[in-house]
Structures are given as C-alpha cells and as structure tokens.
Short mmCIF file of C-alpha atoms and ligand atoms in Angstrom, two decimals:
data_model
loop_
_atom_site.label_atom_id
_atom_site.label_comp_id
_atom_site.label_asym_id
_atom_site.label_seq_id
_atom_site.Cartn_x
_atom_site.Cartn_y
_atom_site.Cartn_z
CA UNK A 1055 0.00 0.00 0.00
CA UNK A 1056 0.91 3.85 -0.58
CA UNK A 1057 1.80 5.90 2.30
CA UNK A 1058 -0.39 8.30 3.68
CA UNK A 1059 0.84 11.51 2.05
CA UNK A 1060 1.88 14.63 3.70
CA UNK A 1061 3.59 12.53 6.94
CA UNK A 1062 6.56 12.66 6.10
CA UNK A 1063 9.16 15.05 7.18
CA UNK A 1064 10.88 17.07 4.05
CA UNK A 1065 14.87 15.98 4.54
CA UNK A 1066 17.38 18.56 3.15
CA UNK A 1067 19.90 16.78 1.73
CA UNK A 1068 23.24 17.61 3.84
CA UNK A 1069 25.48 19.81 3.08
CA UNK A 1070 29.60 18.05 1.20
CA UNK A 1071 32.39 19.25 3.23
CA UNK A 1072 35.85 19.77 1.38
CA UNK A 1073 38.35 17.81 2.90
CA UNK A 1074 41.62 19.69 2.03
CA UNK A 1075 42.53 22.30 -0.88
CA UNK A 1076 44.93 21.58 -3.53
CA UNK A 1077 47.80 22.72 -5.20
CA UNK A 1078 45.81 24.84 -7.25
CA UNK A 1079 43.99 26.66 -5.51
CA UNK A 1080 40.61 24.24 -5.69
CA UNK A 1081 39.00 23.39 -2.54
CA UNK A 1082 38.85 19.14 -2.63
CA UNK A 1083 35.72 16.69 -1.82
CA UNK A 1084 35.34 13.41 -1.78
CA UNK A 1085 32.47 10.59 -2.93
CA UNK A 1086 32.29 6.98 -2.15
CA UNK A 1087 29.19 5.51 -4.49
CA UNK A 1088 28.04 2.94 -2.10
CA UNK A 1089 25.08 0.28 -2.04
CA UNK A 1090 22.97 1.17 0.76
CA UNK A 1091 19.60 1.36 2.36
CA UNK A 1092 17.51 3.68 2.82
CA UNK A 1093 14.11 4.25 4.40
CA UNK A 1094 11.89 5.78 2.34
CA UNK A 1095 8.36 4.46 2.71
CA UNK A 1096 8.14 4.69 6.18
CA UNK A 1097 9.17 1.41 8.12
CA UNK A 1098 10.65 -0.41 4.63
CA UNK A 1099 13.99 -0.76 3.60
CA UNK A 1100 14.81 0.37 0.11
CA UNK A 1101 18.40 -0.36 -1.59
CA UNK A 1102 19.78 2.81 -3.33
CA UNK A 1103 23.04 3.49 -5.38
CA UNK A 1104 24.15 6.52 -3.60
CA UNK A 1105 26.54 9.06 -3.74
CA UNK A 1106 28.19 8.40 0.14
CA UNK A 1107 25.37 5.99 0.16
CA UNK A 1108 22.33 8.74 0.48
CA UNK A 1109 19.80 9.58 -1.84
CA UNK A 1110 20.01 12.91 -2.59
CA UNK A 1111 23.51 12.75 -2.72
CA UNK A 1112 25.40 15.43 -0.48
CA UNK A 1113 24.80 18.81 -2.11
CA UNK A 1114 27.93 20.94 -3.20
CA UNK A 1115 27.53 24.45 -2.32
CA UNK A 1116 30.24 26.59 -4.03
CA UNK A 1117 31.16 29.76 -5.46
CA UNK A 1118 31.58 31.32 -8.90
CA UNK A 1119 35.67 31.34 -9.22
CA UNK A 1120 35.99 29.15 -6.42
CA UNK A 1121 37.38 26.05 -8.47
CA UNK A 1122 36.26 22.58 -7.19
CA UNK A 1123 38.02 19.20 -6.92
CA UNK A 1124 35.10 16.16 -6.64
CA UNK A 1125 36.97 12.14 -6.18
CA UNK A 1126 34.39 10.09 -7.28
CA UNK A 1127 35.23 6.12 -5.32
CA UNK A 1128 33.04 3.51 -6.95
CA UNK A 1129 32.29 1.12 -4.69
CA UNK A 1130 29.02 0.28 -6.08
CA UNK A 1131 29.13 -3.31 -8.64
CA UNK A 1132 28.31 -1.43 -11.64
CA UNK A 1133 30.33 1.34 -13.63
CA UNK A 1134 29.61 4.83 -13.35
CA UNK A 1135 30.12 7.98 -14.36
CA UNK A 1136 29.36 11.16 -13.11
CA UNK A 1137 28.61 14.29 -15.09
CA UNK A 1138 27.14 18.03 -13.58
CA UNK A 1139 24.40 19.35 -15.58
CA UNK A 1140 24.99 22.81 -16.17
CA UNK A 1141 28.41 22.86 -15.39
CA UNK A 1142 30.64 24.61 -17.93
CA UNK A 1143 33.43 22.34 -17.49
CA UNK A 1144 36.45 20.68 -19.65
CA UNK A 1145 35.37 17.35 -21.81
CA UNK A 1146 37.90 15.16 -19.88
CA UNK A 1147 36.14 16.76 -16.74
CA UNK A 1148 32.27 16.38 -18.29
CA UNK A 1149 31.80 13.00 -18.13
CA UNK A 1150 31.74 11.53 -21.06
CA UNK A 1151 28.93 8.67 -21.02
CA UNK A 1152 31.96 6.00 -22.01
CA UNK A 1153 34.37 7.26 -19.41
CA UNK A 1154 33.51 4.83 -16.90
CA UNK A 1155 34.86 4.46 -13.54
CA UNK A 1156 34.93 1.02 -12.80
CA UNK A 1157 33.94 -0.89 -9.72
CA UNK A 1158 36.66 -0.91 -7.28
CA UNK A 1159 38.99 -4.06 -7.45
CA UNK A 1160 37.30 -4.77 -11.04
CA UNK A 1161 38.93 -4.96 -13.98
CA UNK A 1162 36.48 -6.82 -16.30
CA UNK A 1163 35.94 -5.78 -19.92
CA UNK A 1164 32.88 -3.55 -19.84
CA UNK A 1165 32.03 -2.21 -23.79
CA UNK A 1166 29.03 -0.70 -24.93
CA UNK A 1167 28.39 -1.41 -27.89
CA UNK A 1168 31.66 -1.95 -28.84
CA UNK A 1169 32.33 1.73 -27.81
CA UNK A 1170 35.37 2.07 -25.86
CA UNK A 1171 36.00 5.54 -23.89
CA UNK A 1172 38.73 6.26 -20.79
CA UNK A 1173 38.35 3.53 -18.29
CA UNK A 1174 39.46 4.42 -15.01
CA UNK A 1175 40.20 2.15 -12.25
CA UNK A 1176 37.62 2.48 -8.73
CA UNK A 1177 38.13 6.19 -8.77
CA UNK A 1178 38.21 9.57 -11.36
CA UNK A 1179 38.82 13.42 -10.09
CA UNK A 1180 36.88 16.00 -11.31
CA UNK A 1181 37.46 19.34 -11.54
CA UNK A 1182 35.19 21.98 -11.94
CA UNK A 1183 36.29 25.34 -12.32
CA UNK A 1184 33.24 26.72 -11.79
CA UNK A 1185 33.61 30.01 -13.52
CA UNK A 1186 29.99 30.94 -14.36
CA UNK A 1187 27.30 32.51 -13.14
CA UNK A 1188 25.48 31.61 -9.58
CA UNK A 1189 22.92 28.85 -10.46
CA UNK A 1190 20.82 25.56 -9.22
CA UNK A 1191 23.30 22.61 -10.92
CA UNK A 1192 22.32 18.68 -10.41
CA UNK A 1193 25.10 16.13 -10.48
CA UNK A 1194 23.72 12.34 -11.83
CA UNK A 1195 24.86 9.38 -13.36
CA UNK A 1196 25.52 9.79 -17.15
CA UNK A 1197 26.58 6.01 -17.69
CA UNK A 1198 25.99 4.91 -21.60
CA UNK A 1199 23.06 3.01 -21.61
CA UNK A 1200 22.15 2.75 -17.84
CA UNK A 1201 21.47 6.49 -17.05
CA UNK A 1202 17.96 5.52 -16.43
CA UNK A 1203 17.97 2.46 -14.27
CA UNK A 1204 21.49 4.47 -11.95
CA UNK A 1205 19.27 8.14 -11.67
CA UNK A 1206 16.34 5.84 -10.52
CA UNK A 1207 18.29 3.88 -7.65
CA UNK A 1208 19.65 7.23 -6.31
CA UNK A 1209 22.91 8.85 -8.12
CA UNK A 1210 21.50 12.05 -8.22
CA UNK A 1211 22.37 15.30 -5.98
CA UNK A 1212 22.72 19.29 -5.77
CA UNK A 1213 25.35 21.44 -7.18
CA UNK A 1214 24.70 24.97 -6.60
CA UNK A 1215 26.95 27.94 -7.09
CA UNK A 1216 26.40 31.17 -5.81
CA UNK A 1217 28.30 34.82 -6.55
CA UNK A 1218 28.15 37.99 -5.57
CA UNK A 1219 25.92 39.35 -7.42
CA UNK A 1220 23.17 36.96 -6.14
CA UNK A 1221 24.60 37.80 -2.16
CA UNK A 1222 23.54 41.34 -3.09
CA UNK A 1223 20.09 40.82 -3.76
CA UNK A 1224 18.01 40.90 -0.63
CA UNK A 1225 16.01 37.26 -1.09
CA UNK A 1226 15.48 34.86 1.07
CA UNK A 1227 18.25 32.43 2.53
CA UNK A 1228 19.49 30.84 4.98
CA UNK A 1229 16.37 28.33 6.67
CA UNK A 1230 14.30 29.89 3.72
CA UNK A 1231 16.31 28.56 1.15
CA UNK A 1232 15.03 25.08 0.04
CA UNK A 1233 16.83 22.80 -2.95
CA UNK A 1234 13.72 20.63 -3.90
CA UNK A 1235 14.82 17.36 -6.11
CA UNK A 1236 11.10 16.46 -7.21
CA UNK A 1237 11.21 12.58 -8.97
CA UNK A 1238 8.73 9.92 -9.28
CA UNK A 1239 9.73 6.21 -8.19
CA UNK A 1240 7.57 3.04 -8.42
CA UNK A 1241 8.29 0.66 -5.58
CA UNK A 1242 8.21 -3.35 -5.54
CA UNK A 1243 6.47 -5.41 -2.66
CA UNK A 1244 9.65 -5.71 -1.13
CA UNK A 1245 10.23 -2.22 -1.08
CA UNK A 1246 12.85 -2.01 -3.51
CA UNK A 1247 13.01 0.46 -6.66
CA UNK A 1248 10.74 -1.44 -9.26
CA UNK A 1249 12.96 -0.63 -12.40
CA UNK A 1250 11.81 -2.51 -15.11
CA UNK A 1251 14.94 -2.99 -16.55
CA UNK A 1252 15.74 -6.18 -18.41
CA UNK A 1253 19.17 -6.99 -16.01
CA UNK A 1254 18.50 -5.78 -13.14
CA UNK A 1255 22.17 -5.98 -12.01
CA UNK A 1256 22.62 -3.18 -14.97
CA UNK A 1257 25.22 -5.65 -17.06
CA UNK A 1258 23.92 -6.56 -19.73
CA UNK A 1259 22.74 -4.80 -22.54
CA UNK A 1260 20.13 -3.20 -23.39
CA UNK A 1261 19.37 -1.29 -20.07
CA UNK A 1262 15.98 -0.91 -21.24
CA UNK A 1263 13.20 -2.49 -23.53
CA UNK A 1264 11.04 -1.61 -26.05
CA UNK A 1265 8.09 -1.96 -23.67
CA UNK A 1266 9.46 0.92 -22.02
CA UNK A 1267 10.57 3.40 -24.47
CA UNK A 1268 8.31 6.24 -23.75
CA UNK A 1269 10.07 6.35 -20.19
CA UNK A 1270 9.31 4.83 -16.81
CA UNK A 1271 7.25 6.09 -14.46
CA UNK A 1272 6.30 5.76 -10.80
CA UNK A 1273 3.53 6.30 -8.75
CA UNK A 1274 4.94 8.07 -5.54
CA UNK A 1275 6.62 11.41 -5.82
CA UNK A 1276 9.03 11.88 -3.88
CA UNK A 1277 11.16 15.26 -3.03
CA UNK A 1278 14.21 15.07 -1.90
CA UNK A 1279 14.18 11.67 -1.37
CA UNK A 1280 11.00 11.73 0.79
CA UNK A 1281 7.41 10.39 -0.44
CA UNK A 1282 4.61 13.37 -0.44
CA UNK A 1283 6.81 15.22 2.46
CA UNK A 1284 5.33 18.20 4.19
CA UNK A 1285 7.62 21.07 5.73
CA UNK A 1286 6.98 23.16 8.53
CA UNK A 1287 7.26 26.88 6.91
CA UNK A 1288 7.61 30.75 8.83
CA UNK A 1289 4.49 33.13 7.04
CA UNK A 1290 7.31 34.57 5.04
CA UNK A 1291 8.59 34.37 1.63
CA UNK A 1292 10.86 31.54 0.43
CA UNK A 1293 13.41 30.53 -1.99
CA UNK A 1294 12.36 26.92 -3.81
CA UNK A 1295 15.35 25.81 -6.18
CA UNK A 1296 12.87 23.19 -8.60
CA UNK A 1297 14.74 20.67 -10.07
CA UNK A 1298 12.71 18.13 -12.01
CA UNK A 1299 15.22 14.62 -11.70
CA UNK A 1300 12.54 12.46 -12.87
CA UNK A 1301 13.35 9.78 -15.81
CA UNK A 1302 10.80 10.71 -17.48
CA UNK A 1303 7.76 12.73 -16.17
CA UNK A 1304 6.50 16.14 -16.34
CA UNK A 1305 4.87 18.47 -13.84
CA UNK A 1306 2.60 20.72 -14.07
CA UNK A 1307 3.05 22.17 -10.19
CA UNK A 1308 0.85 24.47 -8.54
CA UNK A 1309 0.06 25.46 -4.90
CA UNK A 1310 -3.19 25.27 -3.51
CA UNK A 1311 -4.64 26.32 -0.72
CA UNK A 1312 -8.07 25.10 0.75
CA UNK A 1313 -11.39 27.22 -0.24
CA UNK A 1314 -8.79 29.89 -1.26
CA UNK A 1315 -7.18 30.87 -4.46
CA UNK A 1316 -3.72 29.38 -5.31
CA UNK A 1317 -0.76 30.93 -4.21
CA UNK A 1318 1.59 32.15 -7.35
CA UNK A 1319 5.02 31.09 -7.95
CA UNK A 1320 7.53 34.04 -8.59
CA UNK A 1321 10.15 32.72 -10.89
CA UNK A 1322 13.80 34.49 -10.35
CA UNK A 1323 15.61 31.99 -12.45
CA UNK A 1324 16.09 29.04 -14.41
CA UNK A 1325 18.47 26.57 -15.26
CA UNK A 1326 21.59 28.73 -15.76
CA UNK A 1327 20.74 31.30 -13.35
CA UNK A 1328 19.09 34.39 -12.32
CA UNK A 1329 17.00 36.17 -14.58
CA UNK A 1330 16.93 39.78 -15.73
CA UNK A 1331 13.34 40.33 -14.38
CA UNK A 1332 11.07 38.22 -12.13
CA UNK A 1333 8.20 36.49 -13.67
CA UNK A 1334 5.19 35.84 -12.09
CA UNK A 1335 3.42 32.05 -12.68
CA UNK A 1336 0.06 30.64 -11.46
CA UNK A 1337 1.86 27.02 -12.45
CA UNK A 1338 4.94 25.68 -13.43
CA UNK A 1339 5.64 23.39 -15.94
CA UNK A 1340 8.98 21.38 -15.78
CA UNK A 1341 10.48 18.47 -17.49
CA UNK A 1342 12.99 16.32 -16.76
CA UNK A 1343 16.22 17.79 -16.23
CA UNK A 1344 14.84 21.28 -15.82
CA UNK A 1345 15.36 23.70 -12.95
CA UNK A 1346 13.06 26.55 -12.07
CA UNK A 1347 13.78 28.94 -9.38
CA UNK A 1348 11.02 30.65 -7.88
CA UNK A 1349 9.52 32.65 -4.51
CA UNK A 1350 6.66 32.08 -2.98
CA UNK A 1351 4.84 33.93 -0.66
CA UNK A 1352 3.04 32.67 2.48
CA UNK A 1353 3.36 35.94 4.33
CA UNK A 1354 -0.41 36.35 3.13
CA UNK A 1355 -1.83 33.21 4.62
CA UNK A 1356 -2.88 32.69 7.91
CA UNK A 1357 -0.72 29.98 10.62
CA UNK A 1358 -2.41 26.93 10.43
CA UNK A 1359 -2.93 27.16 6.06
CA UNK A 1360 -2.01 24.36 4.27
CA UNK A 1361 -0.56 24.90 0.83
CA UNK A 1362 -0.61 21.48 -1.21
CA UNK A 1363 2.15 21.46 -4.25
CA UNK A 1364 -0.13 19.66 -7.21
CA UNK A 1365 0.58 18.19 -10.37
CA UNK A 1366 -1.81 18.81 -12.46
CA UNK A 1367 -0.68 16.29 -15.11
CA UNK A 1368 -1.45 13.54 -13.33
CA UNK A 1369 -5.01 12.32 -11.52
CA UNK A 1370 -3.83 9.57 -9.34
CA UNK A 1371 -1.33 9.45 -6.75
CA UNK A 1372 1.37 11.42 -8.79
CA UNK A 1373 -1.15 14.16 -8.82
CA UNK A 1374 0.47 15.34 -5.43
CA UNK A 1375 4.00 16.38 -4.61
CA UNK A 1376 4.10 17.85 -1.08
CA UNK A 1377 2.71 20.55 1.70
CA UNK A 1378 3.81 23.28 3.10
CA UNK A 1379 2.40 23.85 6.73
CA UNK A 1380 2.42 27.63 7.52
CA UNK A 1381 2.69 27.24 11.50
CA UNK A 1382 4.03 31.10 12.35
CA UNK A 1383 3.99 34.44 11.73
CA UNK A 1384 8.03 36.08 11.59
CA UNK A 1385 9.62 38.39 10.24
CA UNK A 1386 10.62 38.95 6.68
CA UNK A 1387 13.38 41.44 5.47
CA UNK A 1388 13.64 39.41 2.00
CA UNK A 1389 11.85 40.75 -1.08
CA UNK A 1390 11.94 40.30 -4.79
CA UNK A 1391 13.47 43.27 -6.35
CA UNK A 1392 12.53 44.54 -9.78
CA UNK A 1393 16.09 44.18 -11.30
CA UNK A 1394 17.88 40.87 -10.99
CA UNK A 1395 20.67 40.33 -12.76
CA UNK A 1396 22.19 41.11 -16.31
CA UNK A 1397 21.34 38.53 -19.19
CA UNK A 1398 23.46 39.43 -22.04
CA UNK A 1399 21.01 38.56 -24.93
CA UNK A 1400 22.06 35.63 -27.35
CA UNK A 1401 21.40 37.43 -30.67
CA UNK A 1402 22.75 35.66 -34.08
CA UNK A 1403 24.51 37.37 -36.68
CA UNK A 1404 23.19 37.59 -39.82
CA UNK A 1405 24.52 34.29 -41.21
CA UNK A 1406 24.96 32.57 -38.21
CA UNK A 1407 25.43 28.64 -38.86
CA UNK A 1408 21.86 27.26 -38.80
CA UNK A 1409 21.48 23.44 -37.33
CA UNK A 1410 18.19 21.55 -37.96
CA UNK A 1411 17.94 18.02 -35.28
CA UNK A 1412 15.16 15.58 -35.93
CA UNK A 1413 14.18 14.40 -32.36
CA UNK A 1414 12.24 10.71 -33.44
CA UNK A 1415 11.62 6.77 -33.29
CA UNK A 1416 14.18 5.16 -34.65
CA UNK A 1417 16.11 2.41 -34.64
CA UNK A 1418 18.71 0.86 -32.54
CA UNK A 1419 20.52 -2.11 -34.27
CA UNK A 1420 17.70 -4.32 -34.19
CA UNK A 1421 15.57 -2.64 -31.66
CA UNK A 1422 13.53 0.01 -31.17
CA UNK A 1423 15.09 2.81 -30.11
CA UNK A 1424 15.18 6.58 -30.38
CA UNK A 1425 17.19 8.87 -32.55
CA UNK A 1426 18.63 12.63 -34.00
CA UNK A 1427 18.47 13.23 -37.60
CA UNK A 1428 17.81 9.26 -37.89
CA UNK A 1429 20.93 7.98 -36.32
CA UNK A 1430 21.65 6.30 -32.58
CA UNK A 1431 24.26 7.74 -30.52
CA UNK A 1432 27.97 7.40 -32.12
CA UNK A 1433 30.94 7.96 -29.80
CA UNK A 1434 32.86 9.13 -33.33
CA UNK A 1435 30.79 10.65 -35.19
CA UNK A 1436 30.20 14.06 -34.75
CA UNK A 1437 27.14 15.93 -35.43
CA UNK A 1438 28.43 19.50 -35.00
CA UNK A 1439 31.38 20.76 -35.41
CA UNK A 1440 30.92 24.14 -33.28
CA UNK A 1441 33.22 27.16 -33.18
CA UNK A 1442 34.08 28.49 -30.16
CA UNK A 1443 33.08 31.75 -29.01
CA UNK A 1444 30.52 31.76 -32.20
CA UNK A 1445 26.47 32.16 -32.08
CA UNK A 1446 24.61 29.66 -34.19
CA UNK A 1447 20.90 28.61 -34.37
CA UNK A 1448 19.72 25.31 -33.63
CA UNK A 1449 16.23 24.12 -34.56
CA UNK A 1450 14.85 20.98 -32.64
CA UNK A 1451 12.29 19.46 -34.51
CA UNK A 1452 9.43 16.10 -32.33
CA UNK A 1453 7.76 13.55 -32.86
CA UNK A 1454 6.65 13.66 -29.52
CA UNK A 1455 7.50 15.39 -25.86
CA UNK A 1456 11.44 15.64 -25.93
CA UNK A 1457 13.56 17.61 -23.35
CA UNK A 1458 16.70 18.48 -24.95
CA UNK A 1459 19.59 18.82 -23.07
CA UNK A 1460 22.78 20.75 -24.31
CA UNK A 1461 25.91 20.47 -22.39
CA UNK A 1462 28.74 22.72 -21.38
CA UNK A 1463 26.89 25.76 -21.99
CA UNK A 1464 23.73 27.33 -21.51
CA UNK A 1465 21.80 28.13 -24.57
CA UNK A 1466 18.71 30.87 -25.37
CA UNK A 1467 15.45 30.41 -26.67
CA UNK A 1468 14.22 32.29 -29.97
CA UNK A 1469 11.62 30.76 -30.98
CA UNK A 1470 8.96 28.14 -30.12
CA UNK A 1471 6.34 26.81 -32.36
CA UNK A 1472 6.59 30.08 -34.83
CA UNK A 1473 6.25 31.84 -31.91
CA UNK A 1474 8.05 33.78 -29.65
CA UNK A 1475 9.76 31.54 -26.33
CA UNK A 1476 7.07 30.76 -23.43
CA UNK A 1477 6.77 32.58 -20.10
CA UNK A 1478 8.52 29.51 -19.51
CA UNK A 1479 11.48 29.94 -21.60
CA UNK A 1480 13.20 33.11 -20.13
CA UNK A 1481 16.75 33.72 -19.72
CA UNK A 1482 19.36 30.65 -19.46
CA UNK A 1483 18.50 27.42 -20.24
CA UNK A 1484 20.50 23.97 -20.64
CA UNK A 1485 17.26 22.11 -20.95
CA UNK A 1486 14.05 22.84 -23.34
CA UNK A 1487 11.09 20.97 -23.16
CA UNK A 1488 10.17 20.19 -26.61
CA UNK A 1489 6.44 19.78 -27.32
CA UNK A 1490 4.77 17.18 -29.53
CA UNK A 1491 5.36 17.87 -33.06
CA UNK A 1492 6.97 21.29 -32.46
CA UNK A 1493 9.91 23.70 -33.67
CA UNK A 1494 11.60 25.19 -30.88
CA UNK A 1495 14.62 27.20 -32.42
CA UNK A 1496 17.35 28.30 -29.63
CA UNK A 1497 21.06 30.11 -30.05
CA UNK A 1498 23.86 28.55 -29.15
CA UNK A 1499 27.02 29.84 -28.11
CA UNK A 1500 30.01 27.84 -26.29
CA UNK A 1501 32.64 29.87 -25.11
CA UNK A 1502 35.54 28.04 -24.66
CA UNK A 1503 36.74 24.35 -23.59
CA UNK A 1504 37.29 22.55 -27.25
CA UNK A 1505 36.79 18.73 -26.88
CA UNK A 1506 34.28 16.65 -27.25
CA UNK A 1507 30.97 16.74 -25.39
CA UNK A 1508 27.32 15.47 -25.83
CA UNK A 1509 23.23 16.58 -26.50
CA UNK A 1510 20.77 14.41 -25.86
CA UNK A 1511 17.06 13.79 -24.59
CA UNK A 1512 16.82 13.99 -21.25
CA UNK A 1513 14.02 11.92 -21.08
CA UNK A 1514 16.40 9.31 -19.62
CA UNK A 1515 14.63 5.98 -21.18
CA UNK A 1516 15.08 8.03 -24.35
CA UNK A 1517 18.34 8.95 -23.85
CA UNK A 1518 19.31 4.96 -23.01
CA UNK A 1519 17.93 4.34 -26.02
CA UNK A 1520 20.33 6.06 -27.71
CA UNK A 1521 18.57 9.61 -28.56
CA UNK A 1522 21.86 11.07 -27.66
CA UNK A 1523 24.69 12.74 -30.54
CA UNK A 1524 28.09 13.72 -30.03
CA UNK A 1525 29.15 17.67 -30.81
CA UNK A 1526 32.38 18.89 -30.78
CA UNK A 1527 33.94 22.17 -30.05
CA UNK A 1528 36.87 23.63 -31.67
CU1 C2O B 163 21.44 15.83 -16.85
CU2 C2O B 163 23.65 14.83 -20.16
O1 C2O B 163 22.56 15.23 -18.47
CU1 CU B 164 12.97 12.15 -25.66
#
C-alpha cells in the first residue's frame, strides 16, 4: 500500500564538506558511491546506489571562481560515471557517457556497444572550475546506456553555485532557502526500486526495452528523497530551487490552498541562473532535467494554512508532490526586487550557422530505439562541429515530448512553435522541453573548452535508447 501523504518530514539533503585544498587553488571533496539502504516508505527498507550511500547525494555548495576538486570512489558493482548538468566544465572533466569508472577491485571488460571511452580504475577526479554565473546545478549518473535504471536507484544530488551578485540581492536564505529534487519512483512489494529494466544488475545490454521506451514512471513522488513530504514553513517568503530529476515525467506544479485561491510562484531563475526580471506564474511546468527557481509567498496566509504542491498532469497518486504547513507568523526582510541580474542577450549574426535536429523513433541495431536526424548515438561521429566563441541557431524538430539537453553551456530560446519563447522559456537554459510535433529554435554559443561533449534527450529511457549525438567544439 501507498503511504499516507503529507507525513513525512521534508529531509534537506546535507550539506559536502571539502576535505583539504589543492595545489591549485581548488577546494577538494570526496564521494564513495556505495550500495545502501535507505528508508523511504516509512518502516521499509529500500536499496539505493548513492553518492556516500544517500539519496540525494550530499549537495555541493560553491562559489563562482571558487574552483572545485570532486573524487568520485566507486564502490558500487556497476560502472559509473558522473557528469554536472549545467556545469561549464572541460570534456575530460564532463563525463563523457563511455568514461567509466569502474567498480573498485574490477577490472572486467565492460564495452558498450563496442564503444570504448577512458576507463578508469575504482576512482576519477573532477574538476570543476566553476567560472559561471550563480545557479541551481544537479550532479547524476551519465553512464551509456544505464542512465535511467542508476538516476532511478539514487545517483543524483545538488550542485549549486552562488556569486556575488546573487549575495547582493536581498532574497530569502538561509532556513528559507530550500533545494527541492522532485522525482517519481515506483516501488516493488519488497520495497525495492521497481525498475523494469531487463538486467536488473545493470550488465547486460540493453538497459531498457522496447516496452518501455516512452520512459518509466512511478507512482509516488518523492522530493528530496521523501514520499509526499510536508515542511513546517515561517508566514514569510521563500526561496524553492525546482529541479525536475525524474526519468521521465512532467509536472505541471501548482500550490493550492483550501477554499482559497492558489498561491503564485515568482520565478527568479532558471536553469543557468538568475534572470533579468522576475516572472510571475500561477503554475509551473517542468520536465525532466529542468530547474526553475522561484519565490513564494506565504506571508499572506494565515498559521495553520495548508498549501498542497499539485501536479496537475497527473489524476492519481502522482497528482500530489508535497505541503507546506504555515505554523508562524516572523519576520521577513527578503523581497523580490525589480532588477535581478544582467542577461546578455544571445542574438545571431546575420549568417549565423543554422542546425536543424530531428528528435524521433528510430532504430537501434535491431531494436527500437530513439534517434537525431535518424541515427543512434555514435561515440565518433560528430554531429556538430561548433566554433568556439561563435552564435549559431539550432532548430529541434518532435515527434513527440522531448527535453533536450545541451551540455557545457547554456543556450537561449528564440523561438517556439513560430512563436516567440514561453513565459517559460526566459533567460538561461540547458534544458528545453520540446512539445509534440513542435519547432523550438534556440542560439547557441560555447565559449571556450574545445573537446568533445554530448546533446541528448533527457528523457532518460530516451536517452538509453540512444537519442543522444556527439558535438564537438573547436
Ligand atoms: Cu542531466 Cu547529459 O545530463
Ligand atoms: Cu525524448
């Protein structure tokens, strides 16, 4: 049976401490990717994959310029790899789906495919020099063909960076400063993940079936690791950092209030930061991959108001993400101002390089599968060559819902569906949310680190199934 919603206590994932600095300057963590349990439904015992064996993972809180040093140990029986979405960092650094670290003490021949990348043996370093703007980033298992079934057991966590020209901005913080990691999960009788992965010791290829190739859902939500969780909150505004880390569903979230009208979301900033302007939203609508950060009021409700998050995507259990329990009044000095922060507009030359990618049902060898401009995923095979430092245009073209994900830099949108971008659309994004049978036409610009990096659905079933293309930077 499903747990009562709204019993459970919201966790906040904790908070990585660096363990040294380097050489360099770059303040040093480390990871150990451990099996471990977790309770999650209360009184069951669920198995996770988990970044020092929790689920979130520790979150990374760091600062623009302030480079960081992550050692990923994998002590976990499966190869990894970790990558941080919406981190502008160096290909070798990026995680590379084939750059495996492999299990401690084993040396076995893992391929994919026959794909070969840079094997590394029970641990890899990553550095991140995080020179970019203050912004929610999500750190997750990027493995080739097993993204799916790793996100769902638990390698997923926080990454934010702040600067100083978020410090000066008088919002809220501290206590009244949430990171919310919002994913669905479906759970077996025994209280493990239910995965419906083929192997479900994630060895054998593929990591997921036809049967599931529109993506796997669950019925509980859970946020930050917690099923339905409610939170104790001050009648004051706070900070929500959104981060959809579901494999593959969509949100439509709104907060409700009994016999009253819903209480708006102020959005401040998306994926890659801070926008120029607030913008004001009844309901959000996020994919997977996507970050929204908003502000929400409860200064205007009453102690003792109940604000429900909703989906309003979904009519059954996953209808429901969490409460919010307003339980005193305090005092507020935080506000929203008018003026956030300065988005340098993406505007293409006249002439700028124009990309067209066909997001659709493919196939995979001799499976289903999903593809861009009709071919799988190909480790050699570039499908843009992309100068650095120049603006192009890049058109992605559905079959059905794709969020495309870009990495190493954050992209702008110009136009979606012949139209102009959404409400939803503003400022910096790394991950669009392509609608059915749409044209949503975004400029592209990566600045600097030449190598080779990947785009790819985020739709994680989708990407495992090999809607995923290699771009390269030079
Ligand atoms: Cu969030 Cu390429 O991934
Ligand atoms: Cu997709």
């Amino acid at each position: 049976p499903l747990p009562e919603p709204f019993r459970v206590p919201l966790p906040v994932p904790p908070v990585a401490r660096p363990v040294g600095v380097d050489g360099a300057g770059a303040q040093v963590y480390r990871v150990t990717q451990r099996v471990a349990d977790a309770e999650i439904l209360p009184g069951v015992r669920t198995p996770i994959l988990g970044y020092d064996g929790i689920f979130p993972g520790p979150t990374f809180d760091t600062r623009r310029g302030q480079p960081v040093v992550v050692r990923h140990r994998n002590e976990l029986p499966v190869p990894t790899v970790v990558h941080l979405h919406g981190g502008h960092t160096p290909a070798e650094h990026d995680g590379w789906p084939l750059d495996l670290v492999l299990p401690v003490g084993d040396t076995s021949g893992w391929s994919h495919h026959g794909m070969v990348g840079d094997l590394a043996a029970g641990e890899r370093e990553h550095r991140y020099p995080n020179d970019q703007r203050a912004a929610t980033l999500w750190y997750h298992d990027h493995r080739m063909d097993f993204t799916g079934p790793a996100v769902y057991r638990g390698l997923a966590g926080f990454h934010i960076v702040r600067d100083d020209v978020e410090d000066a901005l008088p919002l809220p913080r501290g206590e009244r400063e949430l990171p919310l990691m919002i994913c669905d999960r479906a759970f077996a009788a025994d209280g493990s993940f239910a995965y419906p992965g083929l192997d479900q010791g994630m060895r054998s290829l593929p990591g997921v079936e036809d049967d599931w190739m529109e993506g796997v859902l669950g019925d509980v939500v859970l946020v930050n690791g917690a099923p339905w969780p409610v939170h104790e909150v001050d009648a004051a505004r706070y900070r929500l950092r959104l981060l959809n880390a579901s494999n593959a569903r969509r949100y439509r979230l709104a907060l409700t209030v009994p016999g009253g009208p819903d209480v708006p979301f102020v959005q401040i900033g998306s994926d890659g930061g801070l926008l120029a302007a607030p913008v004001g939203h009844e309901a959000i609508e996020i994919a997977p991959g996507e970050r929204f950060d908003v502000v929400v009021d409860f200064s205007v409700l009453p102690p003792g108001t109940q604000v429900t998050m909703v989906n309003g995507l979904d009519g059954g259990p996953a209808g429901r993400v969490m409460r919010f329990r307003v339980v005193r009044t305090a005092r507020d000095d935080s506000r929203v101002p008018d003026r956030l922060a300065e988005v340098e507009p993406l505007t293409p030359p006249a002439g700028a390089p124009q990309r067209t990618f066909r997001f659709s049902r493919g196939k995979v060898g001799d499976h289903k599968g999903w593809t861009i401009n009709g071919t799988s995923f190909d480790a050699n095979t570039s499908l843009a060559d992309v100068g650095l430092g120049e603006t192009e245009v890049w058109r992605f073209v559905t079959d059905v819902h794709h969020p495309v994900h870009v990495h190493l830099d954050p992209f702008q949108v110009l136009r979606r569906g012949g139209e102009g971008p959404s409400d939803y659309d503003v400022g910096w994004k790394d991950t669009v949310d392509v609608r059915p049978a749409e044209v949503v036409e975004v400029a592209v610009r990566f600045s600097d680190h030449a190598g080779r990096f990947v785009f790819h659905c985020h739709n994680l079933e989708h990407e495992d199934m090999a809607m995923m293309a290699t771009i390269r930077t030079v």
